[in-house]
Structure formats: C-alpha cells, structure tokens
Amino acid sequence: MTYSFLPIFILFLIMYVLFYTLNQVVSNKKEHFLTYYLPFYNVDSNLLSNFYKNHNYNKSYFKKKIDFNDIIIGSNNYSFEFNNIISRIIINKTLTYKIVSVEINDRIKALNLLYENKINLTFTNLLVISYYNYKNRNKLNNMFVISNIYKSYLLPLTKLKYKIYSLDTLPYQTKIGIMYKTNSIYYYIDKLLNDLNYNKGDMIIKVYDTEEELQDGLKNDEVEVAIYGLSLPSTRLNELFNYDYEKDIIIIPFQLKPKLQNIFLNKNSFFDVDTYDLNKISSNYLPKKFGNYYYSRNRPDIPILSYQHYLITNNKINDETIKNITTLFLENIKIINHILPDKFKIERIGPRPNISRYLQYHHTTIKIFEKYGY
C-alpha cells in the first residue's frame, strides 16, 4: 500500500497561511495616535513646576507641540502674592494659558507698559488711575476694566502725644511720612491735602522706600503722621502695634467737619467710607481713647476710607481671553476667596460705578455681566 503526502502537505500549508494572516490582522488592531497629559501647575511640586519654568512643553519628545496662550501680568511687590494665586487658578481652570508674571513696582510705569502692549494685564486702583488720568488722559481710552478685586484702606497713623485726631485739623508744617512709588498714596498725597483745604507747602512730606522704614520713621519721631494705602489685616501693621508697648500709636478715623466731608467725598468719588472692626487687627491695639473717640472690644468699629483695586487690560488682548477670565471670576468666586488670604478677599464681582468716570469695562465683560443679570 502506498500513501501520498501531497494532500496533507497542501492542507497544512493552507492552515499555516490562514493562521499567519489572522495573527497579522489581530496584532495590527491598535491605536494610531499619541496620548499625553497636561499636568496641573503646582508650585509645591518641583517636577511640575519645572515642566513650565523650563519650557518642557516645547521639547521634541512631543510628537505635536502643546500651544499655550501667553498672558503677561504686571504687578508690584505688594500685589505679587495675589497675582501668583490668581495665575495658578487661571492655569488650573482653563489649561490653555501660560502666565508670565512681571514685577513692576512703579505703578505709573505699569500703566505705560500696558498702553504699549508690553504687558497684557495689570492690577491698579483709582488713586493711581485718577493721577494717571491727570497726566495722560488720552492713554486711558485704550485701557479697559475686567473685574474688581480686593480693596485697600487709606490709613493715617499718629501718636497720642501729637494730639492729631482728624485729618482736617493737621497743624501747620506737620511732618507726614509716605511710601515711595510702590504705594498708591505716593501718587495721591497732593490731591488728598488739596481736597482737605491745605495749601501747597503747608505740610512737610517725607518719602520712605519701604513700609518698614516708614514705620521706623513714625516710631522714631521722624514724622508725626504716617499715611498708608494697604489691605487689612496687615501682618506688618500688627507688628507695629505689638511693638507699641505704651499704646501710643493710633489710627486717625475718617471724620471731617460735615460740610468738608461732603465736598471731599464728591471730589473723591472712588472712596467709600467703611467701618472697620478693630478686633481684626492686633489684640494689643484696643482699647483706645483720644479726643471724642473711644474704641474697645465692644465698640470696635472705626470709620476709614476704602478703595477698590481692579484687574485691567488694553485693547490688544483677544475677546476669548477676556471672556474666560471674567467667567472664571464670576463662577469661582467662592473657591477663589477660600484660597486667598483675608487681606485679598473679594467682596463681590460685578460692575462698579465709581470707576466709569475714568475707565470703561471691556465690551466682552459687559456682555458677560448682562448674561449674569447685572
């Protein structure tokens, strides 16, 4: 009996070809795209922080470059802390922006750079804006408000021994200390004194470079009154009151003669007269009694002037960016305030009539305010 192996060989060959073909089809069933993830920016993580600082998103190991929209924000050393917090929130919430923070301690220079489109956003207030309007009126036409942010206070300090209990009863040639261009009062002091009915030269103005030097000037009797523009509560201010063992340093309340007070507030419509709870500052401050005033833990409310800070931009930034930032503030105000320290808390996002005399809101911001019922 003879056997033919040819049919068996052919069958084996057919089965091999079928199995090989099927294997190739299955093995090629895979995803033909690159997947990568953009991490949230976190200053506490060196790896993720360096991812941004070293521009790693531009490195060649990405098949396709991730494109960010750059936003350059200018702020002084005081608002730099607020800037960093807000920048991190913008990055985390949108994932489409790269924030470049530039420290600019001269507030007028910051507005000039915004006008020249060398920065896209900056933080300012109406004490500075009113001064800038006087010097560069036409330039404000190219600047717009995005949102109000935190507020500061005009805070005059003196010592009990000088017997100065009101800003409208300063003795002739009173020595007044202020800070340099980092502080808004530097740009406002001349208007303040003029609107309080003092003549030029009636007072002696001494300018200090830092808040610490200004406080030393008051402590060492170089000046009789120190005028600050700052947000409360203030750590450095609390340190000053803690140092004041004799409880000689007082905050001068804003309470002028009725007629002068009405005229002053009409001329300075960007101010609000707030009542501030002195229990929120150093426990060493209260009680205080001077002139007709008495403040204690049970009677802690003092009238002082407050003014708003604003986030502003120019006419070069695109509408989509304005929309994203405005919406971020409106929809995440509770989250933002939870992260911000007390001195930077934002009371309410929305249109503020006080600023319209100098700056208009960005047209995109106006549309969003209307959408939210303002």
Coordinates of C-alpha atoms in Angstrom, one line a residue:
M1 CA 0.0 0.0 0.0
T2 CA 1.4 3.4 -0.9
Y3 CA 0.5 6.8 0.7
S4 CA 0.6 10.2 -1.0
F5 CA 1.7 13.0 1.4
L6 CA 0.9 15.8 -1.1
P7 CA -2.8 16.4 0.1
I8 CA -1.6 16.5 3.8
F9 CA 1.2 19.0 2.9
I10 CA -1.3 21.2 1.0
L11 CA -3.7 21.2 3.9
F12 CA -1.0 22.1 6.4
L13 CA 0.2 24.9 4.1
I14 CA -3.4 26.3 3.9
M15 CA -3.8 26.2 7.7
Y16 CA -0.5 28.0 8.2
V17 CA -1.4 30.8 5.8
L18 CA -4.8 31.2 7.5
F19 CA -3.3 31.4 11.0
Y20 CA -0.5 33.8 9.9
T21 CA -3.0 36.1 8.2
L22 CA -5.3 36.1 11.1
N23 CA -2.5 36.8 13.5
Q24 CA -1.3 39.8 11.4
V25 CA -4.9 41.2 11.4
V26 CA -5.3 40.9 15.2
S27 CA -1.8 42.3 16.0
N28 CA -2.4 45.4 13.9
K29 CA -5.6 46.3 15.8
K30 CA -4.0 49.1 17.9
E31 CA -4.5 52.9 18.5
H32 CA -2.6 55.0 16.0
F33 CA -2.4 58.3 18.0
L34 CA -0.3 59.8 20.7
T35 CA -1.8 60.3 24.1
Y36 CA -0.2 62.6 26.6
Y37 CA -1.5 64.6 29.6
L38 CA -1.0 68.2 30.7
P39 CA -0.5 68.3 34.5
F40 CA -2.0 71.0 36.7
Y41 CA 0.6 73.6 37.7
N42 CA 1.5 73.3 41.3
V43 CA 4.2 75.5 42.9
D44 CA 4.7 72.9 45.6
S45 CA 5.8 70.3 43.0
N46 CA 9.3 70.8 41.7
L47 CA 8.8 68.4 38.8
L48 CA 5.6 70.0 37.6
S49 CA 6.9 73.5 38.3
N50 CA 10.0 72.8 36.2
F51 CA 7.8 71.5 33.5
Y52 CA 6.6 75.1 32.9
K53 CA 9.7 77.0 34.0
N54 CA 12.0 75.0 31.7
H55 CA 9.5 75.2 28.8
N56 CA 9.4 71.5 28.5
Y57 CA 6.2 71.6 26.6
N58 CA 8.3 72.7 23.6
K59 CA 10.7 69.7 23.8
S60 CA 11.0 67.4 20.8
Y61 CA 9.7 64.3 22.6
F62 CA 6.2 65.5 22.0
K63 CA 5.0 64.4 18.5
K64 CA 2.8 67.6 18.4
K65 CA 3.7 70.7 20.3
I66 CA 1.2 71.9 23.0
D67 CA 0.3 75.6 22.2
F68 CA -0.4 77.9 25.2
N69 CA -1.7 81.4 25.0
D70 CA 0.8 83.7 26.9
I71 CA -0.6 86.2 29.3
I72 CA 1.9 88.8 30.7
I73 CA 0.7 90.2 34.0
G74 CA 2.5 93.2 35.6
S75 CA 2.2 93.7 39.4
N76 CA 4.1 95.4 42.2
N77 CA 5.7 93.6 45.1
Y78 CA 2.6 94.1 47.2
S79 CA 0.1 92.6 44.8
F80 CA 2.6 89.9 43.6
E81 CA 1.2 87.4 46.1
F82 CA -2.3 88.0 44.8
N83 CA -1.1 87.7 41.2
N84 CA 0.6 84.3 41.8
I85 CA -2.6 82.9 43.4
I86 CA -4.9 84.1 40.6
S87 CA -2.4 83.0 37.9
R88 CA -2.4 79.5 39.3
I89 CA -6.2 79.4 39.4
I90 CA -6.4 80.6 35.7
I91 CA -4.0 77.8 34.7
N92 CA -5.7 75.1 36.6
K93 CA -9.2 76.1 35.5
T94 CA -8.5 76.7 31.8
L95 CA -5.4 74.6 30.9
T96 CA -4.9 76.9 27.9
Y97 CA -2.7 79.8 29.3
K98 CA 0.9 80.3 30.3
I99 CA 1.2 83.1 32.8
V100 CA 4.3 85.3 32.8
S101 CA 4.4 87.5 35.9
V102 CA 6.5 90.7 35.8
E103 CA 7.2 92.7 38.9
I104 CA 6.8 96.4 38.3
N105 CA 6.9 98.5 41.4
D106 CA 6.3 101.8 39.7
R107 CA 2.5 101.8 39.2
I108 CA 2.6 104.5 36.5
K109 CA 5.3 102.6 34.6
A110 CA 3.0 99.5 34.7
L111 CA 0.2 101.5 33.1
N112 CA 2.5 102.8 30.4
L113 CA 3.7 99.3 29.7
L114 CA 0.0 98.2 29.4
Y115 CA -0.7 101.0 27.0
E116 CA 2.4 100.0 24.9
N117 CA 1.1 96.3 25.0
K118 CA 4.3 95.1 26.6
I119 CA 2.1 93.5 29.3
N120 CA -1.5 92.3 28.8
L121 CA -2.9 92.8 32.3
T122 CA -2.1 94.7 35.5
F123 CA -3.6 95.4 38.9
T124 CA -4.3 99.0 39.8
N125 CA -6.7 101.3 41.7
L126 CA -8.5 104.6 41.3
L127 CA -6.0 106.6 43.4
V128 CA -3.4 105.7 40.7
I129 CA -5.9 105.9 37.8
S130 CA -7.0 109.4 38.8
Y131 CA -3.4 110.6 38.8
Y132 CA -2.7 108.9 35.5
N133 CA -5.8 110.5 34.0
Y134 CA -4.5 113.9 35.0
K135 CA -1.1 113.2 33.4
N136 CA -2.0 111.0 30.4
R137 CA -5.8 111.5 29.8
N138 CA -5.8 110.1 26.2
K139 CA -4.0 106.9 27.0
L140 CA -6.9 105.6 29.2
N141 CA -9.0 105.3 26.1
N142 CA -7.1 102.2 25.2
M143 CA -7.5 100.5 28.7
F144 CA -10.5 98.6 30.0
V145 CA -11.6 97.0 33.2
I146 CA -12.1 93.3 33.5
S147 CA -13.0 92.9 37.2
N148 CA -12.8 94.5 40.6
I149 CA -10.6 92.5 43.0
Y150 CA -9.7 93.2 46.6
K151 CA -9.8 96.6 48.4
S152 CA -7.4 98.7 50.4
Y153 CA -7.7 101.3 53.0
L154 CA -6.3 104.8 53.4
L155 CA -4.8 104.5 56.9
P156 CA -3.3 107.5 58.7
L157 CA -1.4 106.7 61.9
T158 CA -0.1 109.1 64.5
K159 CA 0.9 109.1 68.2
L160 CA -1.3 110.3 71.0
K161 CA 1.3 112.9 72.1
Y162 CA 0.8 114.9 68.9
K163 CA -3.0 115.3 69.7
I164 CA -3.9 114.9 66.0
Y165 CA -7.4 113.3 65.9
S166 CA -8.7 114.3 62.5
L167 CA -7.2 114.8 59.0
D168 CA -8.7 118.2 58.6
T169 CA -7.0 119.6 61.8
L170 CA -3.4 119.0 61.0
P171 CA -1.1 121.7 62.5
Y172 CA 0.9 123.8 60.1
Q173 CA 4.2 122.1 58.9
T174 CA 3.1 118.7 60.2
K175 CA 5.7 116.1 59.1
I176 CA 3.9 113.4 57.0
G177 CA 5.5 110.2 56.0
I178 CA 4.5 108.2 52.9
M179 CA 6.0 105.3 50.9
Y180 CA 7.6 105.6 47.5
K181 CA 6.1 104.6 44.2
T182 CA 5.2 101.1 45.3
N183 CA 2.3 102.6 47.4
S184 CA -0.7 104.3 45.9
I185 CA -0.5 107.2 48.4
Y186 CA 2.6 108.5 46.7
Y187 CA 0.5 109.5 43.7
Y188 CA -2.4 110.7 45.8
I189 CA -0.9 112.8 48.6
D190 CA -1.0 116.2 46.8
K191 CA -4.7 115.7 45.9
L192 CA -5.5 114.5 49.4
L193 CA -4.1 117.6 51.1
N194 CA -5.5 119.9 48.5
D195 CA -9.0 118.5 48.9
L196 CA -8.6 118.8 52.7
N197 CA -8.2 122.6 52.1
Y198 CA -4.4 122.7 52.8
N199 CA -2.2 124.9 50.6
K200 CA 0.9 123.6 48.9
G201 CA 3.8 123.8 51.4
D202 CA 1.6 123.7 54.4
M203 CA 2.9 120.2 55.3
I204 CA 6.3 118.6 55.1
I205 CA 6.3 115.4 53.1
K206 CA 8.9 112.7 53.8
V207 CA 9.1 109.8 51.4
Y208 CA 10.4 106.3 52.5
D209 CA 11.4 103.4 50.3
T210 CA 9.7 100.6 52.3
E211 CA 6.9 100.1 54.7
E212 CA 9.4 99.1 57.4
E213 CA 11.3 102.4 57.0
L214 CA 8.0 104.3 57.2
Q215 CA 7.1 102.6 60.4
D216 CA 10.5 103.2 61.9
G217 CA 10.1 106.9 60.9
L218 CA 6.9 107.0 63.0
K219 CA 8.3 105.1 65.9
N220 CA 11.5 107.3 66.0
D221 CA 9.5 110.6 65.7
E222 CA 10.9 111.5 62.3
V223 CA 7.3 112.1 61.2
E224 CA 4.1 112.9 63.1
V225 CA 1.7 111.2 60.8
A226 CA 2.3 108.2 58.6
I227 CA -0.2 107.6 55.8
Y228 CA -0.6 104.1 54.3
G229 CA -2.6 102.6 51.5
L230 CA -2.9 99.0 52.4
S231 CA -5.2 96.0 52.7
L232 CA -6.3 94.7 56.1
P233 CA -5.5 92.7 58.1
S234 CA -1.8 93.6 57.7
T235 CA 1.0 91.5 59.3
R236 CA 3.5 94.4 59.4
L237 CA 0.9 96.7 60.9
N238 CA 0.1 94.2 63.6
E239 CA 3.8 94.0 64.3
L240 CA 3.9 97.8 64.7
F241 CA 1.0 97.7 67.3
N242 CA 2.6 94.8 69.1
Y243 CA 5.8 96.8 69.4
D244 CA 3.9 99.8 70.8
Y245 CA 4.0 98.8 74.5
E246 CA 2.8 102.2 75.6
K247 CA -0.2 102.0 73.2
D248 CA 0.8 105.5 71.9
I249 CA 0.1 104.8 68.2
I250 CA -3.5 105.4 67.0
I251 CA -5.4 105.1 63.7
I252 CA -6.9 108.5 62.8
P253 CA -10.6 107.9 61.9
F254 CA -12.1 109.5 58.8
Q255 CA -14.5 112.0 60.3
L256 CA -14.2 115.5 58.9
K257 CA -16.4 118.6 59.5
P258 CA -19.7 117.7 57.9
K259 CA -19.6 120.3 55.0
L260 CA -15.9 119.5 54.2
Q261 CA -16.6 115.7 54.3
N262 CA -19.4 116.0 51.8
I263 CA -17.2 118.1 49.4
F264 CA -14.3 115.8 49.9
L265 CA -16.3 112.7 49.0
N266 CA -17.8 114.4 46.0
K267 CA -14.3 115.2 44.7
N268 CA -13.1 111.7 45.5
S269 CA -16.0 109.5 44.5
F270 CA -13.7 106.4 44.3
F271 CA -13.6 106.3 48.1
D272 CA -16.1 104.6 50.3
V273 CA -16.4 105.3 54.0
D274 CA -16.2 101.9 55.6
T275 CA -16.4 100.9 59.2
Y276 CA -13.6 98.5 60.1
D277 CA -13.7 96.2 63.1
L278 CA -10.6 96.9 65.2
N279 CA -10.9 93.4 66.8
K280 CA -9.5 92.1 63.5
I281 CA -6.1 93.7 64.0
S282 CA -3.6 93.2 66.8
S283 CA -5.1 92.4 70.2
N284 CA -2.6 94.9 71.6
Y285 CA -4.4 97.9 69.9
L286 CA -7.6 98.1 71.9
P287 CA -8.8 99.9 74.0
K288 CA -8.1 103.4 72.6
K289 CA -9.3 106.7 73.9
F290 CA -8.4 110.1 72.3
G291 CA -10.3 113.3 71.7
N292 CA -14.0 112.4 71.5
Y293 CA -13.3 108.9 70.4
Y294 CA -13.3 105.7 72.4
Y295 CA -12.8 102.3 70.9
S296 CA -13.0 99.0 72.8
R297 CA -13.6 95.3 72.1
N298 CA -17.3 96.0 72.5
R299 CA -17.1 99.2 70.4
P300 CA -14.6 98.4 67.8
D301 CA -15.9 100.0 64.6
I302 CA -13.8 102.8 63.2
P303 CA -14.7 104.9 60.1
I304 CA -11.9 104.7 57.5
L305 CA -11.7 105.3 53.7
S306 CA -11.6 102.3 51.4
Y307 CA -10.9 102.0 47.7
Q308 CA -11.1 99.1 45.2
H309 CA -8.4 97.5 43.2
Y310 CA -9.1 96.4 39.6
L311 CA -7.8 94.0 37.0
I312 CA -7.4 96.0 33.8
T313 CA -6.3 95.2 30.2
N314 CA -5.6 97.0 27.0
N315 CA -7.4 96.9 23.6
K316 CA -5.0 94.3 22.1
I317 CA -6.0 91.2 24.1
N318 CA -8.4 88.9 22.4
D319 CA -12.1 88.6 23.4
E320 CA -11.9 84.9 24.2
T321 CA -9.3 85.5 26.9
I322 CA -11.4 88.3 28.5
K323 CA -14.4 86.0 28.4
N324 CA -12.5 83.2 30.1
I325 CA -11.0 85.4 32.9
T326 CA -14.3 87.2 33.6
T327 CA -16.3 84.0 33.7
L328 CA -13.6 82.4 35.9
F329 CA -14.1 85.2 38.5
L330 CA -17.9 85.1 38.4
E331 CA -18.3 81.3 38.6
N332 CA -15.5 80.5 41.0
I333 CA -15.6 83.4 43.5
K334 CA -16.2 81.1 46.5
I335 CA -13.2 78.9 45.5
I336 CA -11.0 81.9 44.9
N337 CA -11.9 83.5 48.2
H338 CA -11.3 80.2 50.0
I339 CA -7.7 80.2 48.7
L340 CA -7.0 84.0 49.1
P341 CA -5.6 85.3 52.4
D342 CA -8.0 87.6 54.3
K343 CA -6.4 90.8 53.1
F344 CA -7.1 89.9 49.5
K345 CA -10.7 88.6 49.8
I346 CA -13.0 89.8 47.0
E347 CA -16.4 91.0 48.3
R348 CA -18.5 90.9 45.2
I349 CA -17.7 90.6 41.5
G350 CA -19.7 93.0 39.3
P351 CA -19.9 96.4 37.7
R352 CA -18.7 99.3 40.0
P353 CA -20.0 102.8 39.0
N354 CA -17.1 104.6 40.7
I355 CA -14.6 103.6 38.0
S356 CA -16.7 104.6 35.0
R357 CA -15.6 108.2 35.3
Y358 CA -12.1 107.1 34.3
L359 CA -12.2 103.6 32.6
Q360 CA -14.9 101.7 30.8
Y361 CA -15.4 97.9 31.2
H362 CA -14.3 95.7 28.4
H363 CA -17.1 95.1 26.0
T364 CA -16.8 91.3 26.5
T365 CA -17.0 91.8 30.2
I366 CA -20.2 93.9 29.8
K367 CA -21.8 91.1 27.8
I368 CA -21.0 88.5 30.5
F369 CA -22.3 90.8 33.3
E370 CA -25.5 91.1 31.3
K371 CA -25.7 87.4 31.0
Y372 CA -25.4 87.0 34.7
G373 CA -28.1 89.5 35.4
Y374 CA -26.2 92.7 36.2

